[in-house]
């Protein structure tokens, strides 16, 4: 059998499973908040065009209105000023090969339960590599925090008087992954790939700044990372082919053996 025939056979047999890493997308989808001096992204609205009625007796379809960075979504390098002049930096120009790669899942659920502002340090990442092996080329590095169990918008965004509190990457970890590992990008369970307090870091929003400056991607608002092994899954995360798109909601799928 060819490798693809074997893949199809194992999907049919259930020995390769498809894990859906995507949140439902709808009017209840939480959207990131920014300080009021900046323009903000709208929530999702879905308007019926017709639903088997006088506007279309035999068919149902909707109009969507939403920001590119809504729900489970992809961040392209052009999203950030550091990535604006890179080649192939937008949703329509990134080579499709770069949407598929092995998953490295770093489980910090226990630490985040104790501290919602937990940051993954470079040392902790290197310790993960000591246990599971070096992060391979073209990997998706996924930060498993348990945050997706927070289902209400208020719990999920977790905004206090001093801004949002949610976990993420220490700036040095983002720099290390951007510059010293040939990854596709990082994925998180939170609303964005930077920690809630990262607007006050140096540089501000270091994960966006460094990752996109290095031509790498982000995946936000993932779920079901607890169904993935630390290594061995393959993640497919292909955004809509929006012309000069800075990002896109998408369906993120993981193939898991066994
Ligand atoms: Mn985004």
PDB file of N, CA and C in Angstrom, residues 219-255:
ATOM      1  N   UNK A 219      -1.866  30.413  15.777  1.00  0.00           N
ATOM      2  CA  UNK A 219      -3.205  29.819  15.843  1.00  0.00           C
ATOM      3  C   UNK A 219      -3.775  30.160  17.215  1.00  0.00           C
ATOM      4  N   UNK A 220      -4.945  30.748  17.248  1.00  0.00           N
ATOM      5  CA  UNK A 220      -5.537  31.166  18.524  1.00  0.00           C
ATOM      6  C   UNK A 220      -6.854  30.454  18.765  1.00  0.00           C
ATOM      7  N   UNK A 221      -7.244  30.389  20.023  1.00  0.00           N
ATOM      8  CA  UNK A 221      -8.526  29.818  20.446  1.00  0.00           C
ATOM      9  C   UNK A 221      -8.692  28.368  20.005  1.00  0.00           C
ATOM     10  N   UNK A 222      -7.627  27.588  20.176  1.00  0.00           N
ATOM     11  CA  UNK A 222      -7.726  26.148  19.933  1.00  0.00           C
ATOM     12  C   UNK A 222      -8.413  25.477  21.126  1.00  0.00           C
ATOM     13  N   UNK A 223      -8.930  24.294  20.894  1.00  0.00           N
ATOM     14  CA  UNK A 223      -9.452  23.466  21.987  1.00  0.00           C
ATOM     15  C   UNK A 223      -9.098  21.995  21.724  1.00  0.00           C
ATOM     16  N   UNK A 224      -9.386  21.161  22.702  1.00  0.00           N
ATOM     17  CA  UNK A 224      -9.139  19.716  22.605  1.00  0.00           C
ATOM     18  C   UNK A 224      -7.653  19.358  22.507  1.00  0.00           C
ATOM     19  N   UNK A 225      -6.789  20.272  22.940  1.00  0.00           N
ATOM     20  CA  UNK A 225      -5.358  19.931  22.939  1.00  0.00           C
ATOM     21  C   UNK A 225      -5.068  18.785  23.909  1.00  0.00           C
ATOM     22  N   UNK A 226      -5.972  18.577  24.889  1.00  0.00           N
ATOM     23  CA  UNK A 226      -5.788  17.465  25.826  1.00  0.00           C
ATOM     24  C   UNK A 226      -5.986  16.111  25.153  1.00  0.00           C
ATOM     25  N   UNK A 227      -6.495  16.110  23.920  1.00  0.00           N
ATOM     26  CA  UNK A 227      -6.670  14.845  23.187  1.00  0.00           C
ATOM     27  C   UNK A 227      -5.465  14.520  22.314  1.00  0.00           C
ATOM     28  N   UNK A 228      -4.433  15.348  22.381  1.00  0.00           N
ATOM     29  CA  UNK A 228      -3.236  15.121  21.561  1.00  0.00           C
ATOM     30  C   UNK A 228      -2.099  14.585  22.426  1.00  0.00           C
ATOM     31  N   UNK A 229      -1.278  13.692  21.844  1.00  0.00           N
ATOM     32  CA  UNK A 229      -0.048  13.306  22.535  1.00  0.00           C
ATOM     33  C   UNK A 229       0.961  14.463  22.476  1.00  0.00           C
ATOM     34  N   UNK A 230       1.989  14.378  23.321  1.00  0.00           N
ATOM     35  CA  UNK A 230       3.011  15.437  23.335  1.00  0.00           C
ATOM     36  C   UNK A 230       3.676  15.562  21.966  1.00  0.00           C
ATOM     37  N   UNK A 231       3.905  14.436  21.329  1.00  0.00           N
ATOM     38  CA  UNK A 231       4.433  14.432  19.958  1.00  0.00           C
ATOM     39  C   UNK A 231       3.700  13.342  19.176  1.00  0.00           C
ATOM     40  N   UNK A 232       3.762  13.435  17.852  1.00  0.00           N
ATOM     41  CA  UNK A 232       3.226  12.352  17.021  1.00  0.00           C
ATOM     42  C   UNK A 232       1.968  12.702  16.252  1.00  0.00           C
ATOM     43  N   UNK A 233       1.233  13.738  16.664  1.00  0.00           N
ATOM     44  CA  UNK A 233       0.059  14.158  15.894  1.00  0.00           C
ATOM     45  C   UNK A 233       0.512  15.039  14.727  1.00  0.00           C
ATOM     46  N   UNK A 234      -0.327  15.089  13.707  1.00  0.00           N
ATOM     47  CA  UNK A 234      -0.095  15.991  12.575  1.00  0.00           C
ATOM     48  C   UNK A 234      -1.250  16.977  12.517  1.00  0.00           C
ATOM     49  N   UNK A 235      -0.930  18.277  12.455  1.00  0.00           N
ATOM     50  CA  UNK A 235      -1.955  19.323  12.462  1.00  0.00           C
ATOM     51  C   UNK A 235      -2.065  19.963  11.081  1.00  0.00           C
ATOM     52  N   UNK A 236      -3.310  20.120  10.651  1.00  0.00           N
ATOM     53  CA  UNK A 236      -3.625  20.790   9.384  1.00  0.00           C
ATOM     54  C   UNK A 236      -4.386  22.061   9.732  1.00  0.00           C
ATOM     55  N   UNK A 237      -3.796  23.212   9.403  1.00  0.00           N
ATOM     56  CA  UNK A 237      -4.391  24.512   9.759  1.00  0.00           C
ATOM     57  C   UNK A 237      -4.270  25.432   8.554  1.00  0.00           C
ATOM     58  N   UNK A 238      -5.281  25.392   7.683  1.00  0.00           N
ATOM     59  CA  UNK A 238      -5.246  26.147   6.426  1.00  0.00           C
ATOM     60  C   UNK A 238      -6.279  27.273   6.466  1.00  0.00           C
ATOM     61  N   UNK A 239      -5.831  28.532   6.467  1.00  0.00           N
ATOM     62  CA  UNK A 239      -6.773  29.649   6.498  1.00  0.00           C
ATOM     63  C   UNK A 239      -7.502  29.806   5.167  1.00  0.00           C
ATOM     64  N   UNK A 240      -8.592  30.542   5.177  1.00  0.00           N
ATOM     65  CA  UNK A 240      -9.245  30.944   3.931  1.00  0.00           C
ATOM     66  C   UNK A 240      -8.254  31.730   3.083  1.00  0.00           C
ATOM     67  N   UNK A 241      -8.402  31.615   1.762  1.00  0.00           N
ATOM     68  CA  UNK A 241      -7.451  32.263   0.848  1.00  0.00           C
ATOM     69  C   UNK A 241      -7.878  33.706   0.585  1.00  0.00           C
ATOM     70  N   UNK A 242      -7.981  34.473   1.670  1.00  0.00           N
ATOM     71  CA  UNK A 242      -8.397  35.878   1.580  1.00  0.00           C
ATOM     72  C   UNK A 242      -7.271  36.682   0.936  1.00  0.00           C
ATOM     73  N   UNK A 243      -7.593  37.467  -0.087  1.00  0.00           N
ATOM     74  CA  UNK A 243      -6.577  38.258  -0.789  1.00  0.00           C
ATOM     75  C   UNK A 243      -5.983  39.294   0.174  1.00  0.00           C
ATOM     76  N   UNK A 244      -4.674  39.180   0.356  1.00  0.00           N
ATOM     77  CA  UNK A 244      -3.929  40.004   1.323  1.00  0.00           C
ATOM     78  C   UNK A 244      -4.493  39.878   2.746  1.00  0.00           C
ATOM     79  N   UNK A 245      -5.071  38.730   3.048  1.00  0.00           N
ATOM     80  CA  UNK A 245      -5.659  38.514   4.366  1.00  0.00           C
ATOM     81  C   UNK A 245      -4.604  38.460   5.454  1.00  0.00           C
ATOM     82  N   UNK A 246      -4.899  39.106   6.589  1.00  0.00           N
ATOM     83  CA  UNK A 246      -3.974  39.095   7.724  1.00  0.00           C
ATOM     84  C   UNK A 246      -4.197  37.902   8.630  1.00  0.00           C
ATOM     85  N   UNK A 247      -5.290  37.204   8.384  1.00  0.00           N
ATOM     86  CA  UNK A 247      -5.641  36.047   9.195  1.00  0.00           C
ATOM     87  C   UNK A 247      -7.006  35.571   8.754  1.00  0.00           C
ATOM     88  N   UNK A 248      -7.482  34.513   9.389  1.00  0.00           N
ATOM     89  CA  UNK A 248      -8.767  33.960   8.978  1.00  0.00           C
ATOM     90  C   UNK A 248      -9.240  32.947   9.999  1.00  0.00           C
ATOM     91  N   UNK A 249     -10.545  32.949  10.291  1.00  0.00           N
ATOM     92  CA  UNK A 249     -11.087  31.796  11.001  1.00  0.00           C
ATOM     93  C   UNK A 249     -10.813  30.539  10.184  1.00  0.00           C
ATOM     94  N   UNK A 250     -10.648  29.423  10.844  1.00  0.00           N
ATOM     95  CA  UNK A 250     -10.349  28.192  10.105  1.00  0.00           C
ATOM     96  C   UNK A 250     -10.732  26.992  10.950  1.00  0.00           C
ATOM     97  N   UNK A 251     -10.795  25.860  10.299  1.00  0.00           N
ATOM     98  CA  UNK A 251     -11.018  24.584  10.973  1.00  0.00           C
ATOM     99  C   UNK A 251      -9.658  23.944  11.158  1.00  0.00           C
ATOM    100  N   UNK A 252      -9.255  23.721  12.390  1.00  0.00           N
ATOM    101  CA  UNK A 252      -7.948  23.116  12.652  1.00  0.00           C
ATOM    102  C   UNK A 252      -8.171  21.653  13.015  1.00  0.00           C
ATOM    103  N   UNK A 253      -7.536  20.771  12.253  1.00  0.00           N
ATOM    104  CA  UNK A 253      -7.689  19.324  12.444  1.00  0.00           C
ATOM    105  C   UNK A 253      -6.352  18.699  12.814  1.00  0.00           C
ATOM    106  N   UNK A 254      -6.387  17.733  13.724  1.00  0.00           N
ATOM    107  CA  UNK A 254      -5.198  16.964  14.063  1.00  0.00           C
ATOM    108  C   UNK A 254      -5.440  15.501  13.734  1.00  0.00           C
ATOM    109  N   UNK A 255      -4.463  14.858  13.111  1.00  0.00           N
ATOM    110  CA  UNK A 255      -4.497  13.423  12.886  1.00  0.00           C
ATOM    111  C   UNK A 255      -3.678  12.767  13.990  1.00  0.00           C
TER     112      UNK A 255
END
